[in-house]
Amino acid sequence: MKLEKDKPVERLWNGIYVENPVFCLILGMCPTLATTTSATNAIGMGLSTTAILTASNLMISLLKKVIPDRMRIPSYIVIIASFVTIVEFLMEGFTPEIYAALGIYIPLIVVNCIIMGRAEAYAGKKGPVASIFDGLGMGFGFTLALLLIGSVREIVGAGTWFGFKVTPGIYEPVNLFILAPGAFLVMAFFVAIMNKLKIGAARRTNWDPTENGCTDCSSCAKLGFCSGKAAVTEEAGKKAEEVQG
Amino acid sequence: MGETIHVSPSPHVRDSVNTQKIMAAVVIALLPASLAGIILFGFHALLVLILSVASAVLSEFVFEKITKRPSTLYDLSAVVTGLLIGLNMPPEIPLFIPVLGSVFGIIVVKQFFGGIGQNFMNPALGARCFLLISFSGQMTNFAVKGGILGRAAADAVSSATPLVTLKMGESYSLGSLFLGTVGGTIGETSALAILIGAAFLLVMHVIDLKIPLCYIGTFTVLVLITALIRGYGSPVYFTLCEVFAGGLMLGAWFMATDYATSPMTPNGQIVYGVALGVLTYLFRMVSKSPEGVSYAIILMNCLTPMIEQYTRPRAFGVPRPKKEAKHE
């Protein structure tokens, strides 16, 4: 499947599958590991992050000409923090149960790397429409990943799904999956499955980095068989040197 | 082969020792403890041991078939892991728990990290801790129905292990602790049976004295000092009870000495053993929990690569590396 760059559908697909923030970019680990103890919490966290991400992406994209380059990080944080505060009050008012369950992790969305990352990598450079869909795609990717991890942990660890009992009475819940080690285990399983899918797909299509416009080889799942990794790595190294110098 | 000159890089192994023989020796060494467990706790204990070994071997076989890796079934390492998992179970455990533990230990702890020799953590202990966290109720219920112990005491066998009782300040008969006629997991209660097995391993040069001796020695000294400071009735007696009760013997002789997860360097083994003693002491005597052997060993398993790095011996004849001059 070949999609045109920076178009809405491509952005959505990119966020959900190609560059899924949790399973491929391994970003936003703190909420991913901490709030996926149940499917309800995972959905709550995912959707609130999606709302904030989309709104902040739009705002940053609109203001990118006004924000001076050297002051962009503080400006981004002010924008993101404003939206987080709005969402926090809304959740406290309308969904008090989820608000109570997520606790400190709602204000912590301010420092979620996915939001900062998208602002820095995408919204600060591209137009508002593409940025909205980038935010939506990344947000849905995040929500989907959280929902998957949260569902597995809740079903295996507590025998329920969205609070309803789904396992037969004879099933003994494996408590470990609700606790912190379970988060890491389930996460690792999904990353492994995702890598398997992507490596297989890329092998079939003969992945060519120059054609696909890769810029960074770090944490790339296709590194094992990529035809142009040396060129890209060299370029990335030069860039890093420039930044450091 | 038939060549007159055989060229190969070092090490030049001229012994017939291989993994299979070592693992077979460990299985033989675990037999006294297993027998003691079956005699003491009855038929259900035998069932637990058989099931845990069978499921460990089966999961190893299935995983290696699916991933098309060379089969390591005949090196008996899965049998050892399964047997150790079984010996770590309470005697009346529901049968699905040891099976789940064996599958977790073999597939997640051992095979996901690359199979035999590549696991960073003892698979049997990883499985035990997984079960202990997941099914804490069943895993700490040491009530006994069958076997000599069950029959002798009828329904009166309490679910408390000697360590819990000791923690509450009651004393225990040292003789019964040594023979194993007390509550506990299938393989850990009889210090005598474990020591027979350990002696066999020492004679066969399968294990080295350094780790178990440093481990038990450090633990003994620390407990003795604490007993003296806290002013217990008979400090020496209390210390001996702590040493022979719980999983310390099984852990020190059979699990802390696992090749893949303990340091290779001689000094590293001493550091490892001493640290194990200190950790077990802290878990048992300072924290609230009565037992701490498995958590101590698992923690030190994770630190093993670091210990090896800092205790690597200097090659003979190579001058000491000079400290590089700092930037002027």
Coordinates of C-alpha atoms in Angstrom, one line a residue:
Chain A
M1 CA 0.0 0.0 0.0
K2 CA 1.5 3.3 -1.1
L3 CA 0.0 6.4 0.4
E4 CA 0.7 10.0 -0.5
K5 CA 2.7 11.8 2.2
D6 CA 1.1 14.3 4.6
K7 CA -2.4 13.5 3.5
P8 CA -5.0 12.7 6.2
V9 CA -5.4 9.0 5.5
E10 CA -1.6 8.6 5.4
R11 CA -1.2 10.4 8.7
L12 CA -3.9 8.2 10.4
W13 CA -2.3 5.0 9.1
N14 CA 1.1 6.2 10.0
G15 CA 0.1 6.9 13.6
I16 CA -1.9 3.7 14.1
Y17 CA 0.5 1.2 12.4
V18 CA 3.6 2.4 10.6
E19 CA 4.9 4.5 13.5
N20 CA 2.7 3.4 16.3
P21 CA 3.9 5.5 19.2
V22 CA 3.9 2.7 21.7
F23 CA 4.9 -0.4 19.8
C24 CA 7.2 1.1 17.2
L25 CA 8.6 4.4 18.6
I26 CA 8.5 3.1 22.2
L27 CA 7.3 6.5 23.4
G28 CA 5.1 7.4 26.3
M29 CA 6.1 4.4 28.4
C30 CA 5.1 5.9 31.7
P31 CA 1.3 6.1 31.0
T32 CA 1.5 2.9 28.9
L33 CA 2.9 0.8 31.7
A34 CA 1.2 2.5 34.6
T35 CA -2.4 3.1 33.5
T36 CA -3.1 -0.2 31.6
T37 CA -4.3 -2.1 34.6
S38 CA -7.7 -2.3 33.1
A39 CA -9.3 -1.7 29.7
T40 CA -11.4 1.2 31.1
N41 CA -8.4 3.0 32.4
A42 CA -6.5 2.4 29.1
I43 CA -9.4 3.9 27.1
G44 CA -9.7 6.9 29.4
M45 CA -5.9 7.6 29.2
G46 CA -5.8 7.0 25.4
L47 CA -8.7 9.2 24.5
S48 CA -7.7 12.1 26.8
T49 CA -4.2 12.0 25.4
T50 CA -5.7 11.9 21.8
A51 CA -7.8 15.0 22.6
I52 CA -4.8 17.0 24.0
L53 CA -2.5 15.8 21.2
T54 CA -4.8 16.8 18.4
A55 CA -5.6 20.2 20.0
S56 CA -2.0 21.0 20.8
N57 CA -0.8 19.9 17.3
L58 CA -3.3 22.2 15.7
M59 CA -2.4 25.1 18.0
I60 CA 1.3 24.7 17.5
S61 CA 0.9 24.3 13.8
L62 CA -1.1 27.6 13.6
L63 CA 1.4 29.4 15.8
K64 CA 4.6 28.1 14.3
K65 CA 5.4 31.4 12.5
V66 CA 4.8 33.4 15.7
I67 CA 6.9 31.3 18.1
P68 CA 10.6 32.2 18.0
D69 CA 12.7 29.2 17.4
R70 CA 14.8 29.5 20.6
M71 CA 11.7 29.8 22.7
R72 CA 9.7 26.9 21.1
I73 CA 10.0 24.3 23.8
P74 CA 8.7 26.5 26.6
S75 CA 6.0 27.7 24.3
Y76 CA 5.0 24.2 23.4
I77 CA 4.8 23.3 27.1
V78 CA 2.6 26.2 27.9
I79 CA 0.2 25.2 25.0
I80 CA 0.2 21.6 26.0
A81 CA -0.3 22.4 29.7
S82 CA -3.3 24.6 29.0
F83 CA -5.0 21.8 27.1
V84 CA -4.1 19.3 29.8
T85 CA -5.7 21.6 32.4
I86 CA -8.9 21.9 30.3
V87 CA -9.1 18.1 29.9
E88 CA -8.4 17.5 33.6
F89 CA -11.3 19.8 34.7
L90 CA -13.6 18.2 32.1
M91 CA -12.8 14.7 33.3
E92 CA -13.1 15.7 36.9
G93 CA -16.6 17.0 36.1
F94 CA -18.0 14.4 33.7
T95 CA -16.1 11.2 34.3
P96 CA -15.1 11.3 38.0
E97 CA -14.5 7.5 38.2
I98 CA -11.9 7.5 35.5
Y99 CA -10.5 10.8 36.9
A100 CA -10.0 9.1 40.3
A101 CA -8.6 5.9 38.8
L102 CA -6.0 7.7 36.6
G103 CA -5.0 10.2 39.4
I104 CA -1.6 11.8 38.9
Y105 CA -1.3 10.4 35.4
I106 CA -3.7 13.0 33.9
P107 CA -1.5 16.1 34.9
L108 CA 1.5 14.0 33.8
I109 CA 0.2 14.1 30.2
V110 CA 2.0 17.4 30.0
V111 CA 5.3 15.6 29.9
N112 CA 4.2 12.8 27.7
C113 CA 6.9 12.4 25.1
I114 CA 4.4 11.6 22.3
I115 CA 2.9 15.0 22.5
M116 CA 6.2 16.9 22.8
G117 CA 7.6 14.6 20.1
R118 CA 4.8 15.3 17.6
A119 CA 5.0 19.0 18.3
E120 CA 8.7 19.0 17.7
A121 CA 8.8 16.6 14.8
Y122 CA 5.7 17.4 12.9
A123 CA 3.3 20.1 14.0
G124 CA 6.1 22.7 14.3
K125 CA 6.9 22.2 10.6
K126 CA 3.7 21.2 8.8
G127 CA 0.3 22.8 8.0
P128 CA -2.7 22.7 10.4
V129 CA -4.8 20.1 8.6
A130 CA -2.0 17.6 8.3
S131 CA -1.1 18.3 11.9
I132 CA -4.6 17.6 13.1
F133 CA -4.6 14.2 11.4
D134 CA -1.1 13.5 12.6
G135 CA -2.4 14.1 16.2
L136 CA -5.5 12.0 15.6
G137 CA -3.5 9.1 14.0
M138 CA -0.9 9.2 16.8
G139 CA -3.6 9.5 19.4
F140 CA -5.6 6.6 18.0
G141 CA -2.4 4.5 17.7
F142 CA -1.7 5.3 21.4
T143 CA -5.3 4.5 22.4
L144 CA -5.3 1.2 20.5
A145 CA -2.0 0.1 22.0
L146 CA -3.2 1.0 25.5
L147 CA -6.5 -0.8 24.9
L148 CA -4.7 -3.9 23.7
I149 CA -2.3 -4.0 26.6
G150 CA -5.0 -3.1 29.1
S151 CA -7.4 -5.7 27.8
V152 CA -4.8 -8.5 28.0
R153 CA -3.8 -7.5 31.5
E154 CA -7.3 -7.2 32.7
I155 CA -8.6 -10.4 31.2
V156 CA -5.6 -12.5 32.3
G157 CA -4.9 -10.8 35.6
A158 CA -8.5 -10.2 36.8
G159 CA -10.7 -12.3 34.6
T160 CA -12.8 -9.2 33.6
W161 CA -13.0 -6.9 30.6
F162 CA -14.3 -3.4 31.1
G163 CA -15.3 -4.6 34.6
F164 CA -17.5 -7.5 33.3
K165 CA -16.6 -11.0 34.1
V166 CA -15.5 -12.7 30.9
T167 CA -13.7 -15.8 32.0
P168 CA -15.4 -19.1 33.2
G169 CA -15.6 -19.6 36.9
I170 CA -12.9 -22.2 37.0
Y171 CA -10.3 -19.8 35.7
E172 CA -7.9 -18.6 38.3
P173 CA -6.7 -15.0 37.6
V174 CA -3.0 -14.6 37.3
N175 CA -2.5 -11.6 39.6
L176 CA 1.0 -10.8 38.2
F177 CA -0.5 -9.3 35.1
I178 CA -2.2 -6.6 37.0
L179 CA 1.0 -5.7 38.8
A180 CA 4.0 -3.8 37.3
P181 CA 5.9 -6.9 35.9
G182 CA 2.8 -7.9 33.9
A183 CA 2.9 -4.5 32.1
F184 CA 6.4 -5.1 30.9
L185 CA 5.7 -8.7 29.9
V186 CA 2.5 -7.8 27.9
M187 CA 4.2 -4.8 26.3
A188 CA 7.2 -7.0 25.2
F189 CA 4.9 -9.5 23.7
F190 CA 3.1 -6.9 21.6
V191 CA 6.4 -5.3 20.4
A192 CA 7.6 -8.7 19.4
I193 CA 4.4 -9.4 17.4
M194 CA 4.6 -6.0 15.8
N195 CA 8.3 -6.5 14.8
K196 CA 7.4 -9.8 13.3
L197 CA 4.6 -8.3 11.2
K198 CA 6.7 -5.4 10.0
I199 CA 9.8 -7.3 9.2
G200 CA 7.8 -9.8 7.3
A201 CA 6.0 -7.1 5.3
A202 CA 9.1 -5.2 4.6
R203 CA 10.9 -8.3 3.4
R204 CA 8.2 -8.9 0.9
T205 CA 8.3 -5.4 -0.5
N206 CA 12.1 -5.0 -0.6
W207 CA 12.3 -2.0 1.7
D208 CA 14.3 0.9 0.2
P209 CA 15.0 3.7 2.6
T210 CA 15.7 6.4 -0.1
E211 CA 12.2 5.8 -1.6
N212 CA 10.5 5.8 1.8
G213 CA 12.2 8.9 3.1
C214 CA 13.6 7.4 6.3
T215 CA 15.7 9.8 8.3
D216 CA 16.7 7.8 11.3
C217 CA 17.8 4.2 11.7
S218 CA 17.8 4.1 15.5
S219 CA 15.0 1.8 16.7
C220 CA 14.1 0.8 13.1
A221 CA 12.8 -2.7 12.9
K222 CA 13.9 -3.0 9.3
L223 CA 17.6 -2.5 10.0
G224 CA 18.4 -6.2 9.6
F225 CA 17.8 -6.3 5.9
C226 CA 17.5 -2.6 4.8
S227 CA 19.4 -1.9 1.6
G228 CA 20.5 1.6 2.3
K229 CA 21.1 1.8 6.0
A230 CA 24.7 2.9 5.7
A231 CA 23.8 6.0 3.8
V232 CA 21.0 6.9 6.2
T233 CA 23.1 6.2 9.3
E234 CA 25.9 8.3 7.9
E235 CA 23.6 11.2 7.3
A236 CA 22.1 10.9 10.7
G237 CA 25.6 10.8 12.3
K238 CA 26.5 14.0 10.4
K239 CA 23.3 15.6 11.6
A240 CA 24.1 14.7 15.2
E241 CA 27.6 16.1 14.9
E242 CA 26.2 19.3 13.5
V243 CA 23.8 19.6 16.4
Q244 CA 26.5 18.9 18.9
G245 CA 29.0 21.3 17.3
Chain B
M1 CA 37.3 -37.5 11.1
G2 CA 40.4 -39.4 10.5
E3 CA 42.9 -36.5 10.3
T4 CA 46.3 -37.0 11.9
I5 CA 46.5 -33.4 13.1
H6 CA 43.4 -31.7 14.5
V7 CA 43.6 -27.9 14.5
S8 CA 41.2 -26.1 16.7
P9 CA 41.2 -22.8 18.8
S10 CA 41.4 -23.0 22.6
P11 CA 40.0 -24.0 25.0
H12 CA 41.1 -27.6 24.2
V13 CA 38.6 -29.7 26.2
R14 CA 40.0 -33.1 26.8
D15 CA 37.3 -34.3 29.3
S16 CA 34.2 -36.1 28.5
V17 CA 32.1 -33.8 30.6
N18 CA 29.1 -32.3 28.9
T19 CA 25.9 -30.6 29.8
Q20 CA 24.0 -33.8 29.7
K21 CA 26.3 -35.5 32.3
I22 CA 26.2 -32.4 34.6
M23 CA 22.5 -32.1 34.4
A24 CA 22.1 -35.9 35.1
A25 CA 24.3 -35.5 38.2
V26 CA 22.1 -32.6 39.4
V27 CA 19.0 -34.8 38.8
I28 CA 20.5 -37.6 40.8
A29 CA 21.5 -35.1 43.5
L30 CA 17.9 -33.9 43.7
L31 CA 16.5 -37.4 44.2
P32 CA 17.1 -37.6 48.0
A33 CA 15.2 -34.3 48.5
S34 CA 12.4 -35.4 46.1
L35 CA 12.1 -38.8 47.9
A36 CA 12.1 -37.1 51.3
G37 CA 9.3 -34.8 50.0
I38 CA 7.2 -37.7 48.7
I39 CA 7.7 -39.7 51.9
L40 CA 6.9 -36.7 54.1
F41 CA 4.0 -35.2 52.2
G42 CA 2.5 -38.1 50.3
F43 CA 1.1 -39.0 46.9
H44 CA 0.1 -35.4 45.9
A45 CA 3.7 -34.3 46.2
L46 CA 4.8 -37.1 43.7
L47 CA 2.1 -35.9 41.4
V48 CA 3.3 -32.3 41.6
L49 CA 6.9 -33.4 40.8
I50 CA 5.9 -35.5 37.9
L51 CA 3.6 -32.9 36.4
S52 CA 6.1 -30.0 36.7
V53 CA 8.9 -32.1 35.1
A54 CA 6.7 -33.3 32.3
S55 CA 5.3 -29.8 31.5
A56 CA 8.8 -28.3 31.6
V57 CA 10.1 -30.9 29.1
L58 CA 7.0 -30.6 26.9
S59 CA 7.2 -26.7 26.8
E60 CA 10.8 -26.9 25.9
F61 CA 10.1 -29.4 23.1
V62 CA 7.1 -27.5 21.7
F63 CA 8.9 -24.1 21.8
E64 CA 12.0 -25.5 20.0
K65 CA 9.8 -27.1 17.4
I66 CA 7.8 -23.9 16.7
T67 CA 10.9 -21.7 16.5
K68 CA 12.9 -24.4 14.6
R69 CA 15.8 -24.2 17.1
P70 CA 18.0 -27.3 17.7
S71 CA 16.4 -29.5 20.3
T72 CA 18.1 -29.3 23.8
L73 CA 15.7 -32.0 25.2
Y74 CA 18.5 -34.5 25.7
D75 CA 20.7 -32.2 27.8
L76 CA 18.2 -32.7 30.6
S77 CA 18.3 -29.0 31.6
A78 CA 14.5 -28.8 31.3
V79 CA 14.2 -31.8 33.7
V80 CA 16.3 -30.0 36.3
T81 CA 14.3 -26.8 35.9
G82 CA 11.0 -28.7 36.2
L83 CA 12.2 -30.7 39.2
L84 CA 13.3 -27.6 41.0
I85 CA 10.0 -25.9 40.3
G86 CA 8.2 -29.0 41.7
L87 CA 10.4 -29.0 44.8
N88 CA 9.5 -25.4 45.4
M89 CA 5.8 -26.0 45.6
P90 CA 3.7 -26.4 48.7
P91 CA 2.6 -30.1 49.1
E92 CA -1.1 -29.6 48.6
I93 CA -0.9 -27.1 45.7
P94 CA -3.6 -27.2 43.0
L95 CA -2.0 -29.1 40.1
F96 CA -2.4 -26.3 37.5
I97 CA 0.0 -24.0 39.4
P98 CA 3.2 -26.1 39.0
V99 CA 2.3 -26.7 35.3
L100 CA 1.8 -22.9 34.7
G101 CA 5.1 -22.3 36.5
S102 CA 7.0 -24.8 34.4
V103 CA 5.6 -23.3 31.2
F104 CA 6.5 -19.7 32.3
G105 CA 10.0 -20.8 33.6
I106 CA 10.9 -22.6 30.4
I107 CA 9.3 -20.4 27.7
V108 CA 9.5 -16.9 29.2
V109 CA 12.6 -17.0 31.4
K110 CA 14.7 -19.5 29.5
Q111 CA 13.7 -19.7 25.8
F112 CA 12.8 -16.1 25.2
F113 CA 16.3 -15.1 26.2
G114 CA 18.0 -17.6 24.0
G115 CA 17.7 -21.0 25.7
I116 CA 20.2 -22.9 27.8
G117 CA 23.1 -20.8 29.0
Q118 CA 21.5 -17.5 27.8
N119 CA 18.9 -17.0 30.6
F120 CA 19.7 -14.0 32.9
M121 CA 17.7 -15.5 35.7
N122 CA 17.3 -19.0 37.1
P123 CA 14.2 -20.3 35.3
A124 CA 13.0 -22.3 38.3
L125 CA 13.3 -19.3 40.6
G126 CA 11.8 -16.9 38.0
A127 CA 8.8 -19.3 37.9
R128 CA 8.6 -19.5 41.6
C129 CA 8.5 -15.8 42.0
F130 CA 5.9 -15.5 39.2
L131 CA 3.7 -18.0 41.0
L132 CA 4.4 -16.4 44.4
I133 CA 3.2 -13.0 43.2
S134 CA 0.2 -14.4 41.2
F135 CA -1.1 -17.0 43.6
S136 CA 0.2 -15.8 46.9
G137 CA -2.7 -17.6 48.8
Q138 CA -2.1 -21.1 47.4
M139 CA 1.7 -20.7 47.3
T140 CA 1.9 -20.0 51.1
N141 CA -0.6 -22.5 52.2
F142 CA 1.5 -25.3 53.7
A143 CA -1.3 -27.5 55.1
V144 CA -0.5 -31.2 54.7
K145 CA -2.9 -34.1 54.3
G146 CA -0.9 -37.1 53.1
G147 CA 2.4 -38.7 53.8
I148 CA 4.1 -39.5 57.1
L149 CA 3.8 -35.9 58.2
G150 CA 0.1 -35.7 57.4
R151 CA -0.7 -39.1 59.0
A152 CA 1.3 -38.4 62.2
A153 CA -0.3 -35.1 62.8
A154 CA -3.7 -35.8 61.3
D155 CA -5.3 -32.5 60.7
A156 CA -3.2 -30.7 63.3
V157 CA -0.4 -29.8 60.9
S158 CA -0.5 -26.0 60.9
S159 CA -0.1 -24.0 57.7
A160 CA 2.7 -21.9 59.3
T161 CA 6.2 -22.8 58.2
P162 CA 9.0 -22.9 60.8
L163 CA 10.2 -19.5 59.6
V164 CA 6.9 -17.9 60.4
T165 CA 6.8 -19.6 63.8
L166 CA 10.4 -18.5 64.5
K167 CA 9.5 -15.0 63.5
M168 CA 6.7 -15.0 66.1
G169 CA 9.3 -16.0 68.7
E170 CA 8.5 -19.7 69.2
S171 CA 11.2 -22.2 69.0
Y172 CA 11.4 -25.4 66.9
S173 CA 13.0 -28.8 67.4
L174 CA 16.3 -28.8 65.6
G175 CA 16.0 -32.5 64.9
S176 CA 12.7 -32.2 63.0
L177 CA 14.1 -29.3 61.1
F178 CA 17.1 -31.3 60.0
L179 CA 15.0 -34.4 59.0
G180 CA 12.3 -32.3 57.5
T181 CA 9.2 -33.2 59.5
V182 CA 8.0 -29.6 59.4
G183 CA 5.8 -27.5 57.2
G184 CA 7.2 -26.1 54.0
T185 CA 7.6 -26.7 50.3
I186 CA 8.1 -30.3 49.0
G187 CA 11.9 -30.2 48.6
E188 CA 13.1 -27.6 51.1
T189 CA 12.2 -29.1 54.5
S190 CA 14.7 -31.9 54.8
A191 CA 18.1 -30.4 55.2
L192 CA 19.6 -33.9 55.5
A193 CA 18.4 -35.0 52.1
I194 CA 19.6 -31.8 50.5
L195 CA 23.0 -32.1 52.1
I196 CA 23.3 -35.7 50.8
G197 CA 22.6 -34.4 47.3
A198 CA 25.0 -31.5 47.7
A199 CA 27.7 -33.8 48.9
F200 CA 27.2 -35.9 45.7
L201 CA 27.5 -32.8 43.5
L202 CA 30.7 -31.7 45.4
V203 CA 32.3 -35.2 44.9
M204 CA 31.4 -35.1 41.2
H205 CA 32.9 -31.6 40.9
V206 CA 29.7 -30.3 39.5
I207 CA 29.5 -27.4 42.0
D208 CA 32.1 -25.5 43.9
L209 CA 32.1 -24.8 47.6
K210 CA 32.6 -21.1 47.3
I211 CA 29.1 -19.8 46.6
P212 CA 27.2 -22.0 49.1
L213 CA 29.7 -21.6 51.9
C214 CA 30.0 -17.8 51.5
Y215 CA 26.2 -17.6 51.3
I216 CA 25.4 -19.8 54.3
G217 CA 28.4 -18.5 56.3
T218 CA 27.5 -14.8 55.8
F219 CA 23.9 -15.5 56.7
T220 CA 24.8 -17.5 59.8
V221 CA 27.2 -14.8 61.1
L222 CA 24.7 -12.0 60.6
V223 CA 21.8 -13.9 62.2
L224 CA 24.0 -14.8 65.2
I225 CA 25.0 -11.2 65.7
T226 CA 21.4 -10.1 65.4
A227 CA 20.2 -12.8 67.8
L228 CA 22.9 -11.7 70.3
I229 CA 21.9 -8.0 70.0
R230 CA 18.2 -8.6 70.2
G231 CA 18.8 -10.8 73.2
Y232 CA 17.1 -14.0 72.2
G233 CA 17.0 -16.9 74.7
S234 CA 19.6 -19.1 73.0
P235 CA 21.2 -17.3 70.1
V236 CA 23.1 -20.3 68.8
Y237 CA 20.0 -22.5 68.7
F238 CA 18.0 -19.7 67.0
T239 CA 20.6 -19.3 64.4
L240 CA 20.8 -23.0 63.6
C241 CA 17.0 -23.1 63.3
E242 CA 17.1 -20.2 60.8
V243 CA 19.8 -21.9 58.8
F244 CA 18.0 -25.2 58.5
A245 CA 14.5 -23.9 58.1
G246 CA 13.0 -22.6 54.9
G247 CA 14.5 -22.6 51.4
L248 CA 18.1 -21.6 52.4
M249 CA 19.6 -25.1 52.0
L250 CA 17.9 -25.9 48.7
G251 CA 18.6 -22.3 47.4
A252 CA 22.2 -22.2 48.4
W253 CA 23.3 -25.6 47.1
F254 CA 21.1 -26.1 44.0
M255 CA 19.9 -22.7 42.8
A256 CA 22.6 -20.2 43.6
T257 CA 25.1 -22.5 42.0
D258 CA 23.4 -22.5 38.6
Y259 CA 26.1 -22.0 36.0
A260 CA 24.4 -19.6 33.6
T261 CA 23.3 -17.1 36.3
S262 CA 26.2 -17.1 38.8
P263 CA 29.6 -15.5 38.3
M264 CA 32.4 -17.6 36.7
T265 CA 35.3 -15.7 38.3
P266 CA 36.5 -17.0 41.7
N267 CA 36.4 -13.6 43.4
G268 CA 33.1 -12.9 41.8
Q269 CA 31.7 -16.1 43.4
I270 CA 32.8 -15.0 46.8
V271 CA 31.2 -11.5 46.3
Y272 CA 28.1 -13.2 45.0
G273 CA 27.8 -15.6 47.9
V274 CA 28.4 -12.9 50.5
A275 CA 25.8 -10.6 48.9
L276 CA 23.3 -13.4 48.8
G277 CA 23.8 -14.0 52.6
V278 CA 23.4 -10.3 53.3
L279 CA 20.2 -10.0 51.2
T280 CA 18.6 -13.1 52.6
Y281 CA 19.4 -11.9 56.1
L282 CA 17.8 -8.5 55.3
F283 CA 14.7 -10.1 53.8
R284 CA 14.3 -12.6 56.6
M285 CA 15.3 -10.6 59.7
V286 CA 14.7 -7.0 58.9
S287 CA 11.7 -7.0 56.6
K288 CA 8.3 -8.3 57.4
S289 CA 8.4 -11.3 55.1
P290 CA 9.5 -14.6 56.7
E291 CA 11.3 -15.9 53.6
G292 CA 13.7 -14.2 51.2
V293 CA 15.9 -16.8 49.6
S294 CA 14.3 -16.8 46.1
Y295 CA 14.1 -13.0 45.9
A296 CA 17.8 -12.7 47.0
I297 CA 19.0 -15.2 44.4
I298 CA 17.0 -13.5 41.6
L299 CA 18.3 -10.1 42.5
M300 CA 21.9 -11.4 42.5
N301 CA 21.2 -13.2 39.2
C302 CA 20.6 -9.8 37.7
L303 CA 23.8 -8.4 39.1
T304 CA 26.0 -11.3 38.0
P305 CA 27.3 -9.7 34.7
M306 CA 28.4 -6.6 36.7
I307 CA 30.1 -8.8 39.3
E308 CA 32.0 -10.7 36.6
Q309 CA 33.0 -7.4 34.9
Y310 CA 34.6 -6.1 38.1
T311 CA 36.2 -9.3 39.2
R312 CA 37.8 -10.4 36.0
P313 CA 41.2 -11.9 36.8
R314 CA 44.3 -10.3 35.3
A315 CA 45.9 -12.4 32.5
F316 CA 49.2 -13.9 33.6
G317 CA 52.2 -11.8 32.3
V318 CA 50.2 -8.9 31.2
P319 CA 51.2 -5.7 33.0
R320 CA 48.6 -3.8 35.1
P321 CA 46.8 -1.3 32.9
K322 CA 48.0 2.2 33.8
K323 CA 45.4 4.7 34.6
E324 CA 44.9 7.0 31.6
A325 CA 46.0 10.5 32.2
K326 CA 43.0 12.8 32.6
H327 CA 42.6 15.7 30.2
E328 CA 45.1 18.4 31.2

